[in-house]
Coordinates of C-alpha atoms and ligand atoms in Angstrom, one line a residue:
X265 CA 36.7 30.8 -31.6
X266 CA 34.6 33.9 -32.1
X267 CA 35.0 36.7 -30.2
X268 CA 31.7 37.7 -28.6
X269 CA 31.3 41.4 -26.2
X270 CA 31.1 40.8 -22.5
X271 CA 28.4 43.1 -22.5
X272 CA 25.0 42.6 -24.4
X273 CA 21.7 44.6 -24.2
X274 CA 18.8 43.1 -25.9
X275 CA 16.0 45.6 -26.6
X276 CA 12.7 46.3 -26.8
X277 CA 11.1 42.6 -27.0
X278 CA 8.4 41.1 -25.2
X279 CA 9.8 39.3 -21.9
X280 CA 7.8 36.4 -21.5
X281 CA 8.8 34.0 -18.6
X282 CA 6.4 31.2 -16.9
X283 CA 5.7 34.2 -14.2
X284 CA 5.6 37.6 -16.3
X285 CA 5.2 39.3 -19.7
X286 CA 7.1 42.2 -20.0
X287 CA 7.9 44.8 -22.0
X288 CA 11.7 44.8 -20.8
X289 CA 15.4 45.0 -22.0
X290 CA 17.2 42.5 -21.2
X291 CA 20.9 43.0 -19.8
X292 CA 24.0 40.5 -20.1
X293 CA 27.4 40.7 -18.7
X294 CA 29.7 38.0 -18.7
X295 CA 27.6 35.1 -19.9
X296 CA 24.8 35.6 -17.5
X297 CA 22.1 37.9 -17.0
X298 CA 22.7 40.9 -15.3
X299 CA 19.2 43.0 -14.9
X300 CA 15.8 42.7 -16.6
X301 CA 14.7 46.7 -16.6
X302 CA 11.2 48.1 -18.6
X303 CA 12.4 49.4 -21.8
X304 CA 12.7 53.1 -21.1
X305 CA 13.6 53.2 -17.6
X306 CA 16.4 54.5 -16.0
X307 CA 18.4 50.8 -15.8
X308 CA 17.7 50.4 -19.2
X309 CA 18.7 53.7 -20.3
X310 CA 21.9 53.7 -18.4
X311 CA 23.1 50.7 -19.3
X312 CA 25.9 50.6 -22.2
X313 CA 26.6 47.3 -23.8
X314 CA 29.3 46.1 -26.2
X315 CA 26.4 45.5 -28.7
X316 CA 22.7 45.5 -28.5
X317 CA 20.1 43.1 -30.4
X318 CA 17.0 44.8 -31.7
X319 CA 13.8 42.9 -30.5
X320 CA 11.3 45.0 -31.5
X321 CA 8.2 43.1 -32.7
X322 CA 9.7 39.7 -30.8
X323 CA 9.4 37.8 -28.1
X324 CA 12.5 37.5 -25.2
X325 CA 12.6 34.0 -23.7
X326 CA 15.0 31.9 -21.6
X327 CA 16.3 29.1 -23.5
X328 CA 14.2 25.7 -23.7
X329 CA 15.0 23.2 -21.7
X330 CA 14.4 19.6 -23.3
X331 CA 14.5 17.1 -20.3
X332 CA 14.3 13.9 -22.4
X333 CA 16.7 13.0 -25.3
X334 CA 18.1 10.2 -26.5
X335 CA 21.1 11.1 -28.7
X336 CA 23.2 8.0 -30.0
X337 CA 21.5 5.8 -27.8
X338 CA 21.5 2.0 -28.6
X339 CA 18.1 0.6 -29.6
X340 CA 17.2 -2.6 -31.3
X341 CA 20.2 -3.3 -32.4
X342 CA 21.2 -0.1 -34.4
X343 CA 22.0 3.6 -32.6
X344 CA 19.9 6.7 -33.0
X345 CA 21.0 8.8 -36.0
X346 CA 21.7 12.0 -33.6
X347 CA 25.0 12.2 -31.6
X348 CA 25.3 14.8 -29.4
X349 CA 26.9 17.0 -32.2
X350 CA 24.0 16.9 -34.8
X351 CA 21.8 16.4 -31.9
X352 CA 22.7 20.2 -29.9
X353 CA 23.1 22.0 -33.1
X354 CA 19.6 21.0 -33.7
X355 CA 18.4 21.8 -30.7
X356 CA 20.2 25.5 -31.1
X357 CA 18.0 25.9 -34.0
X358 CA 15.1 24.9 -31.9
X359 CA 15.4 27.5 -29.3
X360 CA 16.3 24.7 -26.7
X361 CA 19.7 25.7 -25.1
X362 CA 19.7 22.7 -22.0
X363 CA 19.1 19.1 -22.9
X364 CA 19.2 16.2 -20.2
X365 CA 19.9 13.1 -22.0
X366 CA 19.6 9.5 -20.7
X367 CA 23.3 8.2 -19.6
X368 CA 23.0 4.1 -19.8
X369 CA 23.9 1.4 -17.4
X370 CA 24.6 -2.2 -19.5
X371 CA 23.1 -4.7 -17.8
X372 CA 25.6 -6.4 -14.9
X373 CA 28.2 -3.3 -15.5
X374 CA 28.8 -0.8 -12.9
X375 CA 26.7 2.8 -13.2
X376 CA 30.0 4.7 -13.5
X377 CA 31.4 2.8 -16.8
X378 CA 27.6 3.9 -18.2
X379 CA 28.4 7.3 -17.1
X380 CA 31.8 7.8 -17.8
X381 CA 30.9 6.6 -21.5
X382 CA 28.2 8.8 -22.0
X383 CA 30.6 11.6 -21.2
X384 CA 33.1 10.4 -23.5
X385 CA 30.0 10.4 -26.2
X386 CA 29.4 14.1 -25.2
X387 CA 32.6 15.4 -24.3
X388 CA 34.1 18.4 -26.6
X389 CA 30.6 18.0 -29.0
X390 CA 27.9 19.5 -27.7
X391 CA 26.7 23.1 -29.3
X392 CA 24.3 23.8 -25.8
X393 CA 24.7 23.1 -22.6
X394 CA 23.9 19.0 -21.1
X395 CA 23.4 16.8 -18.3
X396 CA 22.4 13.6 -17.3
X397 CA 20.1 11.0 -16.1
X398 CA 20.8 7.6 -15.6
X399 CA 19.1 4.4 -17.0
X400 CA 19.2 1.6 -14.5
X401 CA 18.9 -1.7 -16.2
X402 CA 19.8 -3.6 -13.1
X403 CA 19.1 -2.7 -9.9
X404 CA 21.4 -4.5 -7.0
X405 CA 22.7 -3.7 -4.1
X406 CA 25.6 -2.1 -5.5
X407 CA 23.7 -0.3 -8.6
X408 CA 21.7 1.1 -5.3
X409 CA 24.9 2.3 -3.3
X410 CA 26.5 3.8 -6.7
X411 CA 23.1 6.0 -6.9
X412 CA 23.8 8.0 -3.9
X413 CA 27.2 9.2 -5.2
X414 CA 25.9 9.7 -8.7
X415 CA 23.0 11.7 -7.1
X416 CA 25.8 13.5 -5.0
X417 CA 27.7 14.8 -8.4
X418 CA 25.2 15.9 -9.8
X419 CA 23.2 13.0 -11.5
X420 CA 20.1 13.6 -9.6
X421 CA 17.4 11.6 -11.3
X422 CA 17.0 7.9 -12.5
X423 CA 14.9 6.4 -15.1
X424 CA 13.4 2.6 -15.1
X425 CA 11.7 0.6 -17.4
X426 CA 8.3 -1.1 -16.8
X427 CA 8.6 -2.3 -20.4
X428 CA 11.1 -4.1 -23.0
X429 CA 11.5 -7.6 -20.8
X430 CA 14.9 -8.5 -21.5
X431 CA 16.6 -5.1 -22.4
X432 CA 16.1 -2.5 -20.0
X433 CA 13.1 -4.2 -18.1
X434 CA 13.4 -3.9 -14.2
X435 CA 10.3 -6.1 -12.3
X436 CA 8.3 -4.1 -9.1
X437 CA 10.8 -5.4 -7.1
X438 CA 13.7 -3.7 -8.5
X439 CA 11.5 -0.7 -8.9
X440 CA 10.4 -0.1 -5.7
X441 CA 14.0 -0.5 -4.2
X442 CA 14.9 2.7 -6.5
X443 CA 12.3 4.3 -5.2
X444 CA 13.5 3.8 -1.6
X445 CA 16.7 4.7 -2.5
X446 CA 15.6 7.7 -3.7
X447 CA 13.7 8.7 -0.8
X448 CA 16.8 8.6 0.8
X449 CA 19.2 9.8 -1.4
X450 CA 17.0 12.7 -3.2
X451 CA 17.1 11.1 -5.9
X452 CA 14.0 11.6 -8.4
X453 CA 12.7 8.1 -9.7
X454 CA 11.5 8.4 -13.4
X455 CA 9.2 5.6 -14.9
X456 CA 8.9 4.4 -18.6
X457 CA 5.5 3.3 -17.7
X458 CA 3.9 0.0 -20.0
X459 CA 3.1 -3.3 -18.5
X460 CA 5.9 -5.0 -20.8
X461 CA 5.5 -8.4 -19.8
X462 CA 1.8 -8.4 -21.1
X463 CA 2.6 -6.2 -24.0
X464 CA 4.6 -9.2 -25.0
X465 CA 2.3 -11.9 -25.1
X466 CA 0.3 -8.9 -27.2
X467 CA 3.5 -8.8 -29.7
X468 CA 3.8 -12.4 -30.1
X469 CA -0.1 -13.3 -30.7
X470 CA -0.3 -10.5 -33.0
X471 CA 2.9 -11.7 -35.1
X472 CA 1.5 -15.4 -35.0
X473 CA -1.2 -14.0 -36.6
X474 CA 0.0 -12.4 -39.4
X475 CA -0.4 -8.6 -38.3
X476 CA 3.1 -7.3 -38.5
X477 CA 2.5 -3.7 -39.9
X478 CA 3.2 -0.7 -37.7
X479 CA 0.1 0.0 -37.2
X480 CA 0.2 -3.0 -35.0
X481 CA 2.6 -1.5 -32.7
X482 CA -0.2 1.1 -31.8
X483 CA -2.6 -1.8 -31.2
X484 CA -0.7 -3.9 -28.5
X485 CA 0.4 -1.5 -26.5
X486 CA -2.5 -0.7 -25.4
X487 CA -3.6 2.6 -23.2
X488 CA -4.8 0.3 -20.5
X489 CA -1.3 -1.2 -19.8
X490 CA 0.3 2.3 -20.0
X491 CA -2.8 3.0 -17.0
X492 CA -2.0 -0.2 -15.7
X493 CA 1.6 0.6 -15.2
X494 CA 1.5 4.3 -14.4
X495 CA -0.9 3.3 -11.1
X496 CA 1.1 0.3 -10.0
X497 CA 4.2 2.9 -10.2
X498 CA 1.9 5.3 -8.0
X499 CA 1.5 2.5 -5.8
X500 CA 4.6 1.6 -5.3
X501 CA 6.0 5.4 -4.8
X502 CA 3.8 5.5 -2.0
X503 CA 4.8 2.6 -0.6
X504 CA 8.3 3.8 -0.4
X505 CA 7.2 7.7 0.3
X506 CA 9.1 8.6 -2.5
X507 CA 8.2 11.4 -5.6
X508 CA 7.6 10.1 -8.9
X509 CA 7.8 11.3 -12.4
X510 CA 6.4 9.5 -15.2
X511 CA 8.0 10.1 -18.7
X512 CA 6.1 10.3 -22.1
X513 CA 2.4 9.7 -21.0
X514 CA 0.4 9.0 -23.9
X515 CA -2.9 7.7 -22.7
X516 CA -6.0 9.8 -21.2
X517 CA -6.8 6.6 -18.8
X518 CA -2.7 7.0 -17.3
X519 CA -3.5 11.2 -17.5
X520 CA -6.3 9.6 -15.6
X521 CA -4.2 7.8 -13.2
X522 CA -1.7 10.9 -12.3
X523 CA -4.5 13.7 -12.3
X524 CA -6.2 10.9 -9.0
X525 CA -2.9 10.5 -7.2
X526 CA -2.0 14.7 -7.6
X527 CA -6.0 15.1 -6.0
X528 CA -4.4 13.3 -3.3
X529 CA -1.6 15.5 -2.9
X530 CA 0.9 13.1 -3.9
X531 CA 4.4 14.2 -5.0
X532 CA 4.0 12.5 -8.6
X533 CA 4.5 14.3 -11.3
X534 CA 4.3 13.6 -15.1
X535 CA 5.5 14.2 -18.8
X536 CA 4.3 14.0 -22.2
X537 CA 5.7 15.1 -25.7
X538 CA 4.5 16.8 -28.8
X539 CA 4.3 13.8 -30.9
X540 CA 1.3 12.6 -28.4
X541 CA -0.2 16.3 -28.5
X542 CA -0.2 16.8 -32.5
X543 CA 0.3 13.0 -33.9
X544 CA -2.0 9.8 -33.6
X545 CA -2.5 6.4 -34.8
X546 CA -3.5 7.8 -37.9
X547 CA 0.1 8.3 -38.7
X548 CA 1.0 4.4 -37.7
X549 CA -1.5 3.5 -40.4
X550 CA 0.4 5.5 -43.2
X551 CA 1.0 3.0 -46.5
X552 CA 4.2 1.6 -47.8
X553 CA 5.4 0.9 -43.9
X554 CA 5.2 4.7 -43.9
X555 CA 4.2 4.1 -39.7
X556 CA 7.5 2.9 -38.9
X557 CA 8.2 6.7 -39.0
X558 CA 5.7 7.2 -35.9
X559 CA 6.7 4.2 -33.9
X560 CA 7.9 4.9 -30.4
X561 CA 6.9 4.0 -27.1
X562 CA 4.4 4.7 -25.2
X563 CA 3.1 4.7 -29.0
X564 CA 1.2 7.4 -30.5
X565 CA -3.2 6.7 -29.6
X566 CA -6.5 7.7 -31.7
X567 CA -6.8 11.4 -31.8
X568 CA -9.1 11.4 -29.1
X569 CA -6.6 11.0 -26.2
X570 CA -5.0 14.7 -27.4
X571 CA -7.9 16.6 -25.5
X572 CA -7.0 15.0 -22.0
X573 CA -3.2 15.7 -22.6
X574 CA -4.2 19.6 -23.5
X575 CA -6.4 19.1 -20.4
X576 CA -3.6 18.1 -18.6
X577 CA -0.9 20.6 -19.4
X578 CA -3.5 23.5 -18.5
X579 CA -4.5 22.2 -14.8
X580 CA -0.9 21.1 -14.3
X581 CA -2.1 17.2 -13.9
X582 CA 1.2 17.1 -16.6
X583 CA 3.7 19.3 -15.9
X584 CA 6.6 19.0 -18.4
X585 CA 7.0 18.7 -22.2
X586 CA 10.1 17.0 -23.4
X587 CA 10.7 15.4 -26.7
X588 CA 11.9 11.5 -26.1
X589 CA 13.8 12.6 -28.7
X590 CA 15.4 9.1 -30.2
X591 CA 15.9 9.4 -34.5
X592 CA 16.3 6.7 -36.4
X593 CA 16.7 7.0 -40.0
X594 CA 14.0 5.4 -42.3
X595 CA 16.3 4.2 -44.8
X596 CA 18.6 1.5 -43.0
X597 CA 17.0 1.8 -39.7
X598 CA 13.0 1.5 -39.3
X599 CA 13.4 -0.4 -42.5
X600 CA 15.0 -3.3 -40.4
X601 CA 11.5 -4.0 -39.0
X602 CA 9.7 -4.9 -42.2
X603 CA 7.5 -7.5 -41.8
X604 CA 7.8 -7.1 -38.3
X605 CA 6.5 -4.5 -36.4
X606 CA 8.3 -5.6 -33.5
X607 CA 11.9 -4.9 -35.0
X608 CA 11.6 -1.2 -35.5
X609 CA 13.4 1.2 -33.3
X610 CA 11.4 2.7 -31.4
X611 CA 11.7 6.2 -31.7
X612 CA 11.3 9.7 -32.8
X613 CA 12.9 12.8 -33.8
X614 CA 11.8 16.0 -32.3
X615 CA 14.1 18.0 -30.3
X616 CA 14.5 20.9 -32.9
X617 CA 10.7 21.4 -33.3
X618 CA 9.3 21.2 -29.4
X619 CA 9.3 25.3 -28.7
X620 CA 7.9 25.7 -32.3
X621 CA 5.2 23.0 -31.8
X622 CA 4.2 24.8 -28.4
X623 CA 4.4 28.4 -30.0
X624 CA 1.7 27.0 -32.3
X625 CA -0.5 25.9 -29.4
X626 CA -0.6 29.2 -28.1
X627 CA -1.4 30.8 -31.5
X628 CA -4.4 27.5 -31.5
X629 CA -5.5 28.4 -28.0
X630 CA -4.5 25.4 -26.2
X631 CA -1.9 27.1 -24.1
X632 CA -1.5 30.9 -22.8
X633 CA 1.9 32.5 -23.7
X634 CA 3.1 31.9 -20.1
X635 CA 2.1 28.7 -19.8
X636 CA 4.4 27.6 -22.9
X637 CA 7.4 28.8 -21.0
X638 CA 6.6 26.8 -18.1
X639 CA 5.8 23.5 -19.4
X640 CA 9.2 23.8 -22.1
X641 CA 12.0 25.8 -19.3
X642 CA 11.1 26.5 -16.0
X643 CA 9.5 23.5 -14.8
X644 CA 11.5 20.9 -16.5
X645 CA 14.7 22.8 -14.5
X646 CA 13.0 23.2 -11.6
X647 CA 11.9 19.5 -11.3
X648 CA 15.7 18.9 -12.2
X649 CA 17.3 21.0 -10.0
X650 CA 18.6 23.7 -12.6
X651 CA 16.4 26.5 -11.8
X652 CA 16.8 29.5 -11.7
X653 CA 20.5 28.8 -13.5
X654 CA 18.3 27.5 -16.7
X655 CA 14.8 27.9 -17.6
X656 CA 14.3 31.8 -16.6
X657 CA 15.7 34.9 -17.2
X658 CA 16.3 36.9 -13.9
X659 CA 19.6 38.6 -12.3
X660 CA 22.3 35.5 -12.2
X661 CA 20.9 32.8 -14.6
X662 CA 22.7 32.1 -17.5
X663 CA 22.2 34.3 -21.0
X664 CA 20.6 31.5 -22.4
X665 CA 18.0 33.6 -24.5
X666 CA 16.2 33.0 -27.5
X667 CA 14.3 35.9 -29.7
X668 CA 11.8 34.5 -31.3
X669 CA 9.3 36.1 -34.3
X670 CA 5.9 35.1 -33.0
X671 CA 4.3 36.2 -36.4
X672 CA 6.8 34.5 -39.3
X673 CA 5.6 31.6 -41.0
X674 CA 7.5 27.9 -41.6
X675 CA 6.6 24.9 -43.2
X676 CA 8.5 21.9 -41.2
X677 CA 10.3 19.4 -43.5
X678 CA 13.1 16.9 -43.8
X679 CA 14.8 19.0 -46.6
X680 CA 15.0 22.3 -44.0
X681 CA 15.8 20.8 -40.7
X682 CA 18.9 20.2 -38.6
X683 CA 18.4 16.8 -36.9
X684 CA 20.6 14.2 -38.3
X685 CA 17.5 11.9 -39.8
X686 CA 16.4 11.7 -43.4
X687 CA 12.7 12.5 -42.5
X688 CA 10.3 14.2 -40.6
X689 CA 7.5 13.4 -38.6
X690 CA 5.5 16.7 -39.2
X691 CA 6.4 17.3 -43.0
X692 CA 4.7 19.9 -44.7
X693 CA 3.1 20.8 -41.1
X694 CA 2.7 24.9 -41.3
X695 CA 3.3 26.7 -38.0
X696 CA 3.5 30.5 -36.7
X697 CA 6.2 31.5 -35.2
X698 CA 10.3 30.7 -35.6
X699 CA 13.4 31.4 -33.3
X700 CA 15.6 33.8 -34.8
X701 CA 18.4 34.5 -32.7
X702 CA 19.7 32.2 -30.0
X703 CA 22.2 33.4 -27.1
X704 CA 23.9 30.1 -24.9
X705 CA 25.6 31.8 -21.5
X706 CA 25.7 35.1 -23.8
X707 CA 27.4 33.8 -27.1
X708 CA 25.4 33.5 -30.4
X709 CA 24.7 30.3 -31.5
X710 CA 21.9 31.0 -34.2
X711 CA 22.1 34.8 -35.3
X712 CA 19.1 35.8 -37.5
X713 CA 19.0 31.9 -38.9
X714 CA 22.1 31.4 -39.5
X715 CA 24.3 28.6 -37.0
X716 CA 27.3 30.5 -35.2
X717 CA 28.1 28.1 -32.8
X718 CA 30.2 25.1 -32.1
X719 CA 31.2 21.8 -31.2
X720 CA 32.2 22.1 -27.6
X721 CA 30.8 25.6 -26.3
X722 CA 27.9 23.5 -24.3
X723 CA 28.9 22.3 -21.0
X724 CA 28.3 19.7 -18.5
X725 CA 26.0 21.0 -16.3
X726 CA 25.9 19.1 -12.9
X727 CA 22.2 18.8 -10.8
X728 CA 20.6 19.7 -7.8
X729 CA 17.7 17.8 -6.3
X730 CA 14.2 18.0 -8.0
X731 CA 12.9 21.7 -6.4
X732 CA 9.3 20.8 -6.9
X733 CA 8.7 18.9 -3.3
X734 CA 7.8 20.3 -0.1
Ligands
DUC161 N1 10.9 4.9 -26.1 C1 11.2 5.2 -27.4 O1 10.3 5.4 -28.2 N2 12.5 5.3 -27.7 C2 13.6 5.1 -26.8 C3 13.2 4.5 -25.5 C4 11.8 4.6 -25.2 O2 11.4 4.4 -24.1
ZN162 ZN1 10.7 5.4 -22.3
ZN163 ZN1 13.0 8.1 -23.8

């Protein structure tokens, strides 16, 4: 194990958090942060570290904080090509130091044996910090009870699936006694939000027909069952007077659906990802089964839906950017839908790209610097309950701290990244900016571009209650 200082000064960057910019040095002791002081004053003067990072020219910022992975996660028959080794590492490189991955119930098992496995998958591997939701494929009465003592340990938020009949599928039913639950319990209710029952009638007529491309993928799940789904969820939050938080919204009409039910003062709150943001169903049409590399659901939609989202993330109708990240290698894996749209894994790699992707909106205007930080730390560990621990950088959080260079230049590609996949979704894609040194609870775990951490340093992190409701 390396040895790192108990005492670290970082110095002269550009502080940027979701509330200030600041010209600032920034003070750790003991894994945590101990003061934020202007360069030059008398805090920052006074204060003698162990060592000191240079940060002139570069931004300061707290650690991202990806809410939505999927690492080694069972889909379609085959596992995503991240486990929570390559997975971390990748996010390290990213500049994301949390990740909240999705723990899974099997159908007619117990939510603890879900649990208790997805530890075991994590356990001892993990190069930044973790936690946990929890997939509920089967709601019951005693699925219901086991939710109030996950929520209890620290398991605070549960996601359900409007789509995939069959598999993780749970009808209104089901979903509006989660909700209830929740209102109860604290618990925050998460929805995967497609009308799957019509989206298979979509999948078979399609495939009768001959259209089994991935393009086709695109085409039947259409934006009017993610709308559909994400107002019937509203709906049925209301009902139960619970909050709501709707993962990976690809549509404008569900944007549509979230931005009504916010104007109403509702607690519902929603997500999307930067594959919706940057991608579209131009990608599904690339040759040679080249789309299977772009299917995931919600699916990508035609370019024209990106405005609304951008819309969104500026007047807070969306509130979160996570990745959904969920590789699956081309070779081996999307291969085994050819000639079948409806056999590819749906999913897509992402997590090591999501604060880069967002650094570029800023330098295109989309989002302000401040903005960025929001929507990729504080919010997504505010609305699960990690805040101010993760997702800022004030007195008592951890050192999570990334220095990024907001004027290098990288050119993203299969043959440079970290993720455990053999291609990527935004090859060749130029962008400005690139993390360069990345601090988890004060140790270095990218110094200058170069990987320093490990297997194990990240640690379970238990959750509080969502801290965006009144
Ligand atoms: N969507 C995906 O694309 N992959 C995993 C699960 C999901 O809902
Ligand atoms: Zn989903
Ligand atoms: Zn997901």
């Amino acid at each position: 194990m390396t040895h790192q200082p108990s005492r670290t000064a970082i110095r002269n960057g550009l502080v940027v958090t979701a509330s200030d910019e600041l010209h600032a040095d920034v003070l750790i002791e003991d894994g945590r942060i101990a003061a934020v002081a202007a360069t030059g004053s008398t805090v920052a003067e006074g204060w003698s570290a162990g060592r000191t990072l240079d940060a002139t020219g570069k931004y300061v910022l707290p650690g991202g904080v990806d809410a939505h992975t999927h690492m080694d996660f069972p889909f379609g028959g085959t596992f995503s090509s991240d486990d929570f080794e390559t997975g971390t590492r990748a996010a390290a490189w990213g500049g994301t130091t949390t990740i909240v991955d999705f723990a899974v119930q099997t159908k007619g098992r117990a939510l603890r044996e879900g649990l208790d496995r997805w530890h075991a998958k994590a356990d001892a591997r993990c190069a930044v910090d973790y936690a946990f939701h929890m997939i509920l494929s089967d709601v019951n009465e005693g699925t219901l009870k086991e939710m109030d003592l996950l929520v209890e340990e620290g398991i605070s938020s549960f996601k359900l699936f409007m789509a995939y009949p069959g598999v993780f599928y749970s009808d209104d039913g089901q979903i509006l006694r989660a909700l209830q639950r929740g209102a109860s319990n604290g618990g925050l209710i998460m929805t995967h939000a497609e009308n799957g029952i019509a989206i298979d009638v979509l999948v078979e007529q399609a495939l009768a027909a001959g259209r089994t491309d991935p393009r086709h993928h695109g085409e039947v799940r259409r934006a009017l069952l993610e709308a559909e789904a994400t107002h019937r969820a509203i709906q049925l939050a209301r009902v139960a007077e619970a909050p709501l938080y709707v993962v990976h919204v690809s549509a404008e009409e569900a944007v549509a659906e979230l931005a009504a039910a916010r104007d109403k003062d509702l607690p519902v709150f929603g997500e999307t990802c930067p594959q919706y943001l940057f991608l579209s169903t131009d990608n599904l049409a690339e040759p040679d089964f080249g789309g299977a590399k772009y299917v995931c659901s919600t699916p990508l939609r035609p370019r024209e839906h990106q405005a609304a989202l951008w819309r969104a993330l500026r007047t807070d109708d969306l509130q979160v950017v996570s990745t959904d990240h969920c590789p699956f290698c081309f070779t081996g894996q999307k291969e085994l839908g050819r000639g079948d749209f409806s056999k590819i894994p749906n999913g897509m790699p992402g997590v090591e790209h999501r604060m880069d992707l967002l650094h570029q909106a800023v330098v295109e205007g989309h989002l302000t610097r401040r903005r960025w930080i929001e929507l990729a730390c504080a919010t997504p560990a505010r609305m699960f309950g990690l805040y101010p621990k993760k997702g800022t950088l004030q007195p008592g959080s951890d050192a999570d701290v990334v220095l990024y260079d907001p004027h290098a230049e990288q050119t993203l590609s299969a043959e440079t990244h970290h993720m455990n996949v053999d291609y990527s979704a935004y090859e060749g894609k130029r962008i400005t900016g690139r993390v360069e040194t990345v601090l988890s609870r004060g140790e270095t775990v990218i110094d200058r571009r170069t990987f320093t951490g490990r297997a194990g340093h990240g640690q379970y992190t238990p959750r509080g209650l969502c801290q965006l409701l009144r």
